[in-house]
CSV table of C-alpha atoms in Angstrom, one decimal:
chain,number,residue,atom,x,y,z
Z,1,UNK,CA,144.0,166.5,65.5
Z,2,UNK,CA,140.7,168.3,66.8
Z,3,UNK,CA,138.1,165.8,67.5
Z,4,UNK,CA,134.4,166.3,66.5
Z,5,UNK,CA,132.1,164.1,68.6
Z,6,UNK,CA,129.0,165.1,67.7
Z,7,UNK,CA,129.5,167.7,65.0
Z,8,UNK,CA,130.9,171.0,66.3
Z,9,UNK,CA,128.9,171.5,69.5
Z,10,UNK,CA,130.6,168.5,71.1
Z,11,UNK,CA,134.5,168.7,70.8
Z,12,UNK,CA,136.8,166.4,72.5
Z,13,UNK,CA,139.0,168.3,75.4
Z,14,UNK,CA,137.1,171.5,74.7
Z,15,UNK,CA,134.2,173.1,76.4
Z,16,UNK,CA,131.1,174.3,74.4
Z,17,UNK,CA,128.2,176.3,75.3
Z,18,UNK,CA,124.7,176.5,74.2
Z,19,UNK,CA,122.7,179.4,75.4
Z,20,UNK,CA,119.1,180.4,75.1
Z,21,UNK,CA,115.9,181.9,76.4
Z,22,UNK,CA,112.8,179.8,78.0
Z,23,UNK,CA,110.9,177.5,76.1
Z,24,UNK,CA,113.1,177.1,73.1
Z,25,UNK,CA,113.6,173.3,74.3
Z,26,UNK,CA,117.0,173.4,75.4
Z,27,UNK,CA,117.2,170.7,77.7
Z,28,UNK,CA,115.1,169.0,75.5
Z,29,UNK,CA,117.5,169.4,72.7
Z,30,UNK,CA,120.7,168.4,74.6
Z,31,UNK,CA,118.9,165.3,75.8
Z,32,UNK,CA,118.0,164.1,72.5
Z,33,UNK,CA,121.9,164.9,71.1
Z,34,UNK,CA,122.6,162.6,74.2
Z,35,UNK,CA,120.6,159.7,73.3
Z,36,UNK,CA,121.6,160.4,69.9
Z,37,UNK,CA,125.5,160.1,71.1
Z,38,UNK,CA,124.9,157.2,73.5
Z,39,UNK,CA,123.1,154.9,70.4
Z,40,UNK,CA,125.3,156.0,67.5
Z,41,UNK,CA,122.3,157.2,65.5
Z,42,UNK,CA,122.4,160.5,63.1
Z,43,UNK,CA,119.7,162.8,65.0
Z,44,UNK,CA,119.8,166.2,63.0
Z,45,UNK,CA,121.9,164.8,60.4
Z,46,UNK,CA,124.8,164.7,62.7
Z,47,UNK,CA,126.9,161.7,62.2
Z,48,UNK,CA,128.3,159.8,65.6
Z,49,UNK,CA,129.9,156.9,66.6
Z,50,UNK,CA,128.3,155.3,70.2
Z,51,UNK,CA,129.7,157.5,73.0
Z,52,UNK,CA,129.1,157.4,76.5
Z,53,UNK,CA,127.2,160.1,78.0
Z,54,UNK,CA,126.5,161.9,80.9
Z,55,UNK,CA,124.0,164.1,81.5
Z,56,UNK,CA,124.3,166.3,84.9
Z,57,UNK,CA,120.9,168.5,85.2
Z,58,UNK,CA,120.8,171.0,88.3
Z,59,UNK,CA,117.0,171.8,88.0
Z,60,UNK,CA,115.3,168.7,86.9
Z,61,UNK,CA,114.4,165.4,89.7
Z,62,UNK,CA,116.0,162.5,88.3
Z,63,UNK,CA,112.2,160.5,87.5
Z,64,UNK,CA,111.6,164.0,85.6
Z,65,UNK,CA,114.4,163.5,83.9
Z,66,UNK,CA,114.2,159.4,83.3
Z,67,UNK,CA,110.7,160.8,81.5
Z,68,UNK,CA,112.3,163.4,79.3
Z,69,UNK,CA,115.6,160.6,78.3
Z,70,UNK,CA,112.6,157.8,77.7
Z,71,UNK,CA,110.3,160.4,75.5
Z,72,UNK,CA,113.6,161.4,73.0
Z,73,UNK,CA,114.6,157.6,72.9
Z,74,UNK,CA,111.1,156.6,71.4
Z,75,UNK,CA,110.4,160.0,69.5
Z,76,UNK,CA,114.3,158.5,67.5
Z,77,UNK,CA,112.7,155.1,67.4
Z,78,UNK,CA,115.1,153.5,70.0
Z,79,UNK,CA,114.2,151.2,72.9
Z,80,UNK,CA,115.2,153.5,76.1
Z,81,UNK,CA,116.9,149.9,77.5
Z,82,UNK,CA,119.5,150.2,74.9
Z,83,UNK,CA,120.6,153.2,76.6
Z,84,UNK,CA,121.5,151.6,79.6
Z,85,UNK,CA,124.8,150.9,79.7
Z,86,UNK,CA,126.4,154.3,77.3
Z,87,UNK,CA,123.8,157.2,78.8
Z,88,UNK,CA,124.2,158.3,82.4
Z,89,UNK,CA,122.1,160.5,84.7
Z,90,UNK,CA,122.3,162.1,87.4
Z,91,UNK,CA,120.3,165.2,89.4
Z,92,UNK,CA,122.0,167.9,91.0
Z,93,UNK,CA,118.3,168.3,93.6
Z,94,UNK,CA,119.2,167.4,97.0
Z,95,UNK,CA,122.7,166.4,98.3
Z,96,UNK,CA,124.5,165.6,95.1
Z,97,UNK,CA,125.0,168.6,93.6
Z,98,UNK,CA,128.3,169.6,92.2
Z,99,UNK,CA,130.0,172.5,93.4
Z,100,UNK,CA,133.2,173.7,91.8
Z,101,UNK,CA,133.6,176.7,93.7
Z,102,UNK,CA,134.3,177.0,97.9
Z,103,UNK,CA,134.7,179.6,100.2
Z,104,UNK,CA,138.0,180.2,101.1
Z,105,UNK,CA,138.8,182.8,104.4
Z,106,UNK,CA,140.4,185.9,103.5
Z,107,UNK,CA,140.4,184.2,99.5
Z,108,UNK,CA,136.6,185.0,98.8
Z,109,UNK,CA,135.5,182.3,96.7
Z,110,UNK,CA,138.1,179.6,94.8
Z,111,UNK,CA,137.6,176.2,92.4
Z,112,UNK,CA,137.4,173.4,94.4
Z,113,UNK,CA,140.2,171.6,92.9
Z,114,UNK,CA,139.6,168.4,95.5
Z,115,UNK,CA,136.5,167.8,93.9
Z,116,UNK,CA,137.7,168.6,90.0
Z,117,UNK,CA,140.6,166.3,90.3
Z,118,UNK,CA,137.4,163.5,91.4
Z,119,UNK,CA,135.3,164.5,88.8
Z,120,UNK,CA,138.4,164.1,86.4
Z,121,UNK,CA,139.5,161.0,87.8
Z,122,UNK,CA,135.5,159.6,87.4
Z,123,UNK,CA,135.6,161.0,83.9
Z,124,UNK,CA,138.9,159.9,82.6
Z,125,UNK,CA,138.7,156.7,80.1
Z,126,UNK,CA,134.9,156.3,81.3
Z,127,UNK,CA,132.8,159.1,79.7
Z,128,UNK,CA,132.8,160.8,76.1
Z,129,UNK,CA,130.5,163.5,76.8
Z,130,UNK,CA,129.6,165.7,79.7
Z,131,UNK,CA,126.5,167.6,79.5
Z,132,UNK,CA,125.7,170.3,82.5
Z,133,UNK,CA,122.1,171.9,82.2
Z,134,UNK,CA,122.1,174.4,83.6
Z,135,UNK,CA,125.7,175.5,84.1
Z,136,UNK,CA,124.9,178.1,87.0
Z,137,UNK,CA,123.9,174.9,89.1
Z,138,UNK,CA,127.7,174.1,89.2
Z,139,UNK,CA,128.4,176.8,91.6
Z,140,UNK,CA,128.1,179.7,94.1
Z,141,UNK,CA,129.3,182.5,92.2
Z,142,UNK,CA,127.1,185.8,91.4
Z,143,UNK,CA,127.0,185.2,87.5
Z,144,UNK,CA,127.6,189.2,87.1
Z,145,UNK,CA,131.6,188.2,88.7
Z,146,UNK,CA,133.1,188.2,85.8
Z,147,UNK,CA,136.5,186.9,86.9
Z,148,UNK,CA,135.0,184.3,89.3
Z,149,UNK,CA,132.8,182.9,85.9
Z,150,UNK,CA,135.9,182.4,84.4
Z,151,UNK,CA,137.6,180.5,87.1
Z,152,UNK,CA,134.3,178.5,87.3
Z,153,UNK,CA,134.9,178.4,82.6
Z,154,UNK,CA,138.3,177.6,82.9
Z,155,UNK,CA,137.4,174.6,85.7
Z,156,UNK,CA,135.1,172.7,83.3
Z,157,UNK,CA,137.8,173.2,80.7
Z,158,UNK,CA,140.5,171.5,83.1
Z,159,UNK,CA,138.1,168.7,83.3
Z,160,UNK,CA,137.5,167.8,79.4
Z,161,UNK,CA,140.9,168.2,79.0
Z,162,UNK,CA,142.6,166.2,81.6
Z,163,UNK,CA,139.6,164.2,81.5
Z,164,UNK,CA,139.2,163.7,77.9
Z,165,UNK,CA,136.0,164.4,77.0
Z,166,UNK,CA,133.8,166.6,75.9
Z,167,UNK,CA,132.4,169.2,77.7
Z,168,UNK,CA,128.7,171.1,76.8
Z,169,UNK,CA,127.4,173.9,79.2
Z,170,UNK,CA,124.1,175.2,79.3
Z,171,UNK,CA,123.4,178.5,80.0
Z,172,UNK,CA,120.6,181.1,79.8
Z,173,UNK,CA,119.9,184.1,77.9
Z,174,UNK,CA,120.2,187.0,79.8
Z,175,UNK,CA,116.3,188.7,80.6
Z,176,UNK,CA,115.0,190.1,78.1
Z,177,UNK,CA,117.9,190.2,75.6
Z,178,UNK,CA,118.7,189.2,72.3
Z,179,UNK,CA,119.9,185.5,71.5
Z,180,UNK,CA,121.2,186.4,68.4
Z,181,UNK,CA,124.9,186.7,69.8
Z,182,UNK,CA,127.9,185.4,71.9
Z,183,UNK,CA,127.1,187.6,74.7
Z,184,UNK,CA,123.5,187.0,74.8
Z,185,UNK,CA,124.2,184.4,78.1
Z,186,UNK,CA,123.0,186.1,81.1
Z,187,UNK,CA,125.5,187.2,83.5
Z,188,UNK,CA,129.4,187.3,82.9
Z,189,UNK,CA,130.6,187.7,79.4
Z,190,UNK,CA,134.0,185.7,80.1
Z,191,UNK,CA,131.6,182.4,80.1
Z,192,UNK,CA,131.2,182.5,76.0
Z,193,UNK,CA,134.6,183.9,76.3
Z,194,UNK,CA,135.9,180.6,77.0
Z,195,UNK,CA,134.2,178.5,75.2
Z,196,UNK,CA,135.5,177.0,71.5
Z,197,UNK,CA,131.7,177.0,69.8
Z,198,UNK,CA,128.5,178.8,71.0
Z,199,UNK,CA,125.2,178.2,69.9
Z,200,UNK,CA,122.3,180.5,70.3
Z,201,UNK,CA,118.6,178.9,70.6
Z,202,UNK,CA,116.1,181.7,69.2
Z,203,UNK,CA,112.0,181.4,68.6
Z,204,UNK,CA,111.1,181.2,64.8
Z,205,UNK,CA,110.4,185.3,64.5
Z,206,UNK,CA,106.9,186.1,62.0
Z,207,UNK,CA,109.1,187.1,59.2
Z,208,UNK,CA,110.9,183.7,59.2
Z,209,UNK,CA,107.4,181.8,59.4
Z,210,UNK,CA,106.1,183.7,56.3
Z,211,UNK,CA,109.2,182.6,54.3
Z,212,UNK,CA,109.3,179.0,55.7
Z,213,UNK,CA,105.5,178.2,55.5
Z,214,UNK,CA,104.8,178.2,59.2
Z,215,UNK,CA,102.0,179.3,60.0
Z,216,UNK,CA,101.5,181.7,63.2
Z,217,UNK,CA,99.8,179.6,65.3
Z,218,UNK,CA,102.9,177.0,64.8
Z,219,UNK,CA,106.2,179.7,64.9
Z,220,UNK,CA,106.5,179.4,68.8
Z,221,UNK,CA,107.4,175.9,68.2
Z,222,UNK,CA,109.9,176.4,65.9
Z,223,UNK,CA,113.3,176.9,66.9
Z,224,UNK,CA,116.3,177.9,65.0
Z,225,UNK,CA,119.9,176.9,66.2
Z,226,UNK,CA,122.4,179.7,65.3
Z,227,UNK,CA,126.0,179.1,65.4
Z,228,UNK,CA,127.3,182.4,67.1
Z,229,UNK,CA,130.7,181.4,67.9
Z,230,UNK,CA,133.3,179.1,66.4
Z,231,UNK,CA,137.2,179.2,67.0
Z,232,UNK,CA,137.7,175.3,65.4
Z,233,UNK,CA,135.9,175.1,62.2
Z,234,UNK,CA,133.9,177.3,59.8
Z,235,UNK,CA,130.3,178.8,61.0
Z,236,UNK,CA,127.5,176.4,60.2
Z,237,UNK,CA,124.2,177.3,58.5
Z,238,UNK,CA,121.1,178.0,60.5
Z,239,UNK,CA,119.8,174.6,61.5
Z,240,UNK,CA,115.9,173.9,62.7
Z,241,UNK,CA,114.4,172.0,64.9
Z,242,UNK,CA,110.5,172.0,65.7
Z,243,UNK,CA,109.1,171.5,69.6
Z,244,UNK,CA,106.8,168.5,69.6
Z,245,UNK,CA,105.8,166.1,71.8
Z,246,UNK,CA,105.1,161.6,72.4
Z,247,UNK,CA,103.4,159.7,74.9
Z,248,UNK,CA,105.9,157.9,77.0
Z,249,UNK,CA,103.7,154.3,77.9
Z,250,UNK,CA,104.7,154.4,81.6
Z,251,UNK,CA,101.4,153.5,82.6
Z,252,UNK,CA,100.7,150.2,80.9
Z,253,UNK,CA,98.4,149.0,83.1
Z,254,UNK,CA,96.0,151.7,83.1
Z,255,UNK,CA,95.6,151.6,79.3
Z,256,UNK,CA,96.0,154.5,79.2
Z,257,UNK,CA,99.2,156.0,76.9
Z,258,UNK,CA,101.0,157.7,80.3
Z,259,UNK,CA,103.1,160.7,80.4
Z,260,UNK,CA,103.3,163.2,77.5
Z,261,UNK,CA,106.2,164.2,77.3
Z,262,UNK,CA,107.9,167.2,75.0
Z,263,UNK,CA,110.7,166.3,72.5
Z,264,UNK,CA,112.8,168.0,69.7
Z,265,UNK,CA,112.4,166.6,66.0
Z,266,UNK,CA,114.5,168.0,63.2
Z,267,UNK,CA,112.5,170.6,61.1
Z,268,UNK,CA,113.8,171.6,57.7
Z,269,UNK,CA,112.0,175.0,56.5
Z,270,UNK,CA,110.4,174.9,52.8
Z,271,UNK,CA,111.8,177.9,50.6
Z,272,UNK,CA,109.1,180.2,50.2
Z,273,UNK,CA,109.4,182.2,46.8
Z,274,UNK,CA,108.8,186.0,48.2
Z,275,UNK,CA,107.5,188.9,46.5
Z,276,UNK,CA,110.7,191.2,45.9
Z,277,UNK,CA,108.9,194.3,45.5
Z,278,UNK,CA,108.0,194.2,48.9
Z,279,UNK,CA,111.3,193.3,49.9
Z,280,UNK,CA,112.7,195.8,47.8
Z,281,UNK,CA,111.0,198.6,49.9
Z,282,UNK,CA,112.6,197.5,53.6
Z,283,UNK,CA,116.1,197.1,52.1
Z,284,UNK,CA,115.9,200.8,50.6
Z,285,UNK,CA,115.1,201.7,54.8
Z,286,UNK,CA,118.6,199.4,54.9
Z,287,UNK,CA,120.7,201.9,52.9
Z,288,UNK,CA,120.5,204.5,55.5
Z,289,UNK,CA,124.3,206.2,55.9
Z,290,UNK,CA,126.4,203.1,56.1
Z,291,UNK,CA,128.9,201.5,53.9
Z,292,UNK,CA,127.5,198.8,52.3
Z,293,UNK,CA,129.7,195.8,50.5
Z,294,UNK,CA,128.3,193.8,47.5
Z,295,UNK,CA,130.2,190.2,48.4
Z,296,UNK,CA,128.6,187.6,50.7
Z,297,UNK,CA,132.2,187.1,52.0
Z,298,UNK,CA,132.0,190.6,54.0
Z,299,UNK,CA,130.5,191.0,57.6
Z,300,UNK,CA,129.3,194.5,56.0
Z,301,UNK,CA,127.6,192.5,53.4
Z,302,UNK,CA,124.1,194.9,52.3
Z,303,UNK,CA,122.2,191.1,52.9
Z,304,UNK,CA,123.3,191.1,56.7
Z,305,UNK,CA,121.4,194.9,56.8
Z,306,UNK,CA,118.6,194.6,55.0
Z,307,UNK,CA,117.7,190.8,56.9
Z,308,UNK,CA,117.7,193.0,60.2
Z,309,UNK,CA,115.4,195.2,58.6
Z,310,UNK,CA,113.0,193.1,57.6
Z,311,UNK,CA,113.7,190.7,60.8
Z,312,UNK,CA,114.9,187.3,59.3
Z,313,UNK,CA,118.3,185.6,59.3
Z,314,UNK,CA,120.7,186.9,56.3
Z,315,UNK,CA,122.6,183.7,56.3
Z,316,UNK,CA,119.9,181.2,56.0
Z,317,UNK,CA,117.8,183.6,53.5
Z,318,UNK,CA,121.2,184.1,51.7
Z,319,UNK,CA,119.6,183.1,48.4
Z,320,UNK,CA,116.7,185.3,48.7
Z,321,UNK,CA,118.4,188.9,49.4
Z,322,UNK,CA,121.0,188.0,46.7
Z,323,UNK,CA,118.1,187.8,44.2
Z,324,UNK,CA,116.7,191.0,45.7
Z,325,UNK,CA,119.7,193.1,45.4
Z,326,UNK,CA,120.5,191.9,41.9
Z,327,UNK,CA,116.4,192.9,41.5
Z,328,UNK,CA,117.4,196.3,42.7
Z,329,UNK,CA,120.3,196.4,40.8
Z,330,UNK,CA,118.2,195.8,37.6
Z,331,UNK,CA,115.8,198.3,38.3
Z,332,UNK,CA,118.7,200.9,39.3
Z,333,UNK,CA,117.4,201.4,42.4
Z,334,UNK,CA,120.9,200.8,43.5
Z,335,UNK,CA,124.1,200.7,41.8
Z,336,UNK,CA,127.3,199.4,42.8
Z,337,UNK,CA,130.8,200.9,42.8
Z,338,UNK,CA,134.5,200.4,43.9
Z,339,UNK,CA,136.1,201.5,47.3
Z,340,UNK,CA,139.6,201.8,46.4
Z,341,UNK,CA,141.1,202.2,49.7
Z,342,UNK,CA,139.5,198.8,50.7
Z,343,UNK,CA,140.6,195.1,50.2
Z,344,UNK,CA,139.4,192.8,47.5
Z,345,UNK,CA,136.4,191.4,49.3
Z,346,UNK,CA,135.4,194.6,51.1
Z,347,UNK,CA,135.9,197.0,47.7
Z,348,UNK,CA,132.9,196.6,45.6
Z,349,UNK,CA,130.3,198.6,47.3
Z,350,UNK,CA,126.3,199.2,47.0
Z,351,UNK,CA,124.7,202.6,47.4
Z,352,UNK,CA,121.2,204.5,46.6
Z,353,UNK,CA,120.7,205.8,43.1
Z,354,UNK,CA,118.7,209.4,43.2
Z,355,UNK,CA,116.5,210.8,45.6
Z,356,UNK,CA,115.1,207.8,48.4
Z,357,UNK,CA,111.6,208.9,47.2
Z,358,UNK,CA,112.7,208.1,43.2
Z,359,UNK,CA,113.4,204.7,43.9
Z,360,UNK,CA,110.7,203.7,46.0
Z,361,UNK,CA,108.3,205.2,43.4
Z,362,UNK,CA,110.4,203.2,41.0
Z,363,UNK,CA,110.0,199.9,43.2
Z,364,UNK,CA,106.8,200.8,43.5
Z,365,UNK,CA,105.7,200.5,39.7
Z,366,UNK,CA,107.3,197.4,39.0
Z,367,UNK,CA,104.9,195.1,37.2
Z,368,UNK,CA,104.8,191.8,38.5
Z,369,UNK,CA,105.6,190.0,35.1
Z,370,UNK,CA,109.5,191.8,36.4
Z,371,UNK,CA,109.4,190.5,39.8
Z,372,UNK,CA,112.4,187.7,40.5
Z,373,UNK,CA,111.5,184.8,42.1
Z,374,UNK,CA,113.3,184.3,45.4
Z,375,UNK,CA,116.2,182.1,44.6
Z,376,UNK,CA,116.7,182.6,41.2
Z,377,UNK,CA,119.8,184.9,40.2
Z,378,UNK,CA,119.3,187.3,38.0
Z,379,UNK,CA,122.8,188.9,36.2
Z,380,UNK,CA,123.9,191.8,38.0
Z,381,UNK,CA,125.2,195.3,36.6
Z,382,UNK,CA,127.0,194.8,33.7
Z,383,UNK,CA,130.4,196.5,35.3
Z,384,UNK,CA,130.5,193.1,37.9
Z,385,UNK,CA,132.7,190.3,37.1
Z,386,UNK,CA,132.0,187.1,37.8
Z,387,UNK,CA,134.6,187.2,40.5
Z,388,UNK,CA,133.4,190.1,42.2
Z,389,UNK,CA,130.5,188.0,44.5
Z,390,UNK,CA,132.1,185.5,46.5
Z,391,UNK,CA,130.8,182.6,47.8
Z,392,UNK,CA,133.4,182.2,50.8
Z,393,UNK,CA,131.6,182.1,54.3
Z,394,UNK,CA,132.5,185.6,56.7
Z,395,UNK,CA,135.8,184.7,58.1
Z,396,UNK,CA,136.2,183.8,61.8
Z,397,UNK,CA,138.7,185.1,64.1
Z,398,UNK,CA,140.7,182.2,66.1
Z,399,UNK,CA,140.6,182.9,69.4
């Protein structure tokens, strides 16, 4: 039976991955779900039993990183001495860095299976959790090497398993790309390739702070955790959390309240009630060419188009572009009709009605006393059953 640690992102025998761009608090985020792991408490709503962690950071020195564990202990109300005996540290600066991968003559570069059989035999019946921040410290391989980053995958997945625990890699995202995907890590595709669950750690973008109540000066610190890969359950929601930071008290002597310190709280967005007029006229820019399904259930869903129009998530604004399109609907700005050739969920279909510059013009004149509140359904076209939206998440391919 799979076992769920800490929610998906932490799955017995399995390696998972969480990748993401500077200064979205990642490290600070997989520090917090340790503490959280090593105390039994339910940081981000995420039930746990006590584990015992171990945190190995490449980057950070280990006082750096005794300040980060002590800020996320007292920013969950816990006394960082609890910790002492479930949460381990260790700093991969200086002479104890891990290196799964050697040079071997006339081999080029292999996994170091000496040291992964140590590593297992440390691991095995002692530790619950492995957490490796960044995941490029762990070895000598160009991260463009696609087949050596896959020896180097497959290594840290040889350890949960035969170690049984746990295993959560930290990665970047690639310069200047997208996090909005699997492949977003920088470097080798075969990395999220081998992982059961990815996460992707994306900046709060404008249109998500005008529909969340954030105001600008406040969006950089709020960070959205999107599930963009999941082989053992069903895809999670968009969760939240918000980049703050506590005064640690390591000076007491001084008075003075010591090291600030930056931490992750849990941030739950309020639902904004939108003007669907204005909406209306990006998802008419949507329609373009493209088939476009009606149902929820479909990955060519109109509500995954018209969110990258106007820049937000579809998923987490689900609610919002439902009420939109059944807004257009009622002003026949768009109508639906039925693919034949096309399976149940991918068959009902939404296209333009007239001329693009009828139905903007038609948007356009709405009066407010029509305009639909975001989140409240209005009935759609009266040739739709009530079967014809579903409510079932996209389907995910196992691996």
């Amino acid at each position: 039976m799979r076992e769920f640690l800490f929610g998906p992102a932490y799955q017995k025998e399995q390696v998972t991955l969480t990748i993401a761009g500077g200064g979205t608090g990642k490290t600070s985020l997989c520090i917090a779900e340790a503490v959280a792991m090593a105390s039994g408490t339910d940081f981000l709503e995420t039930p746990t039993r006590p584990l015992r962690v171990w945190i190995y950071n490449g980057e950070e020195p280990l006082d750096e990183l005794d300040r980060r564990v002590r800020a996320a202990a007292i920013a969950q109300g816990l006394d960082h001495a609890e910790l002492r005996e479930s949460l381990f540290v260790n700093s991969g600066r200086g002479a104890k860095r891990i290196d799964l991968s050697k040079s071997v003559q006339n081999k080029g570069m292999q996994v170091n299976d000496e040291l992964v059989r140590s590593l297992i035999d440390s691991i095995r019946g002692r530790i619950d959790v492995v957490i490796v921040d960044p995941f490029i410290s762990t070895h000598s391989i160009s991260e463009n090497d696609n087949s050596g980053i896959d020896m180097m995958a497959k290594a840290w997945a040889r350890i949960a398993e035969e170690g049984g625990c746990a295993v959560h890699l930290v990665h970047h995202t690639s310069k200047g790309g997208s996090s909005d995907s699997a492949d977003a890590s920088r470097g080798a595709s075969s990395l999220a390739a081998a992982a059961r669950y990815v996460r992707n750690l994306a900046q709060m973008s404008g249109a998500e702070a005008r529909t969340s109540g954030v105001g600008e000066e406040e969006r950089q610190s709020h960070v959205a955790i999107r599930v963009t890969k999941q082989n053992n359950t069903a895809v999670a929601g968009t969760r939240w959390i918000r980049l703050s930071a506590v005064a640690i008290g390591n000076d007491p002597d001084s008075g003075k309240p010591g090291d600030i310190v930056g931490v992750v709280q849990p941030f739950k967005p309020k639902v904004v009630e939108v003007d669907l007029t204005e909406w209306a006229s990006a998802a008419l820019d949507a329609l373009g060419d493209s088939r476009h399904v009606y149902n929820f259930g479909s990955e060519k869903w109109f509500g995954f188009a018209v969110a990258d129009q106007l820049g937000i998530d579809g998923k987490a604004n689900r609610r919002q572009i439902e009420s939109l399109i059944d807004f257009m609907l009622n002003l026949a700005a768009i109508e639906t009709y039925n693919d034949p050739g096309k399976n149940t969920r991918e068959r009902l279909c939404i296209r333009g009605v007239g001329p693009y510059a009828t139905m903007r013009k038609e948007v356009a004149a709405t009066p407010a006393s029509r305009r639909v509140a975001a989140g409240k359904r209005k009935a759609a076209a009266d040739a739709l059953s009530t079967s014809d939206r579903e409510d079932d998440p996209v389907a995910v391919e196992e691996a």
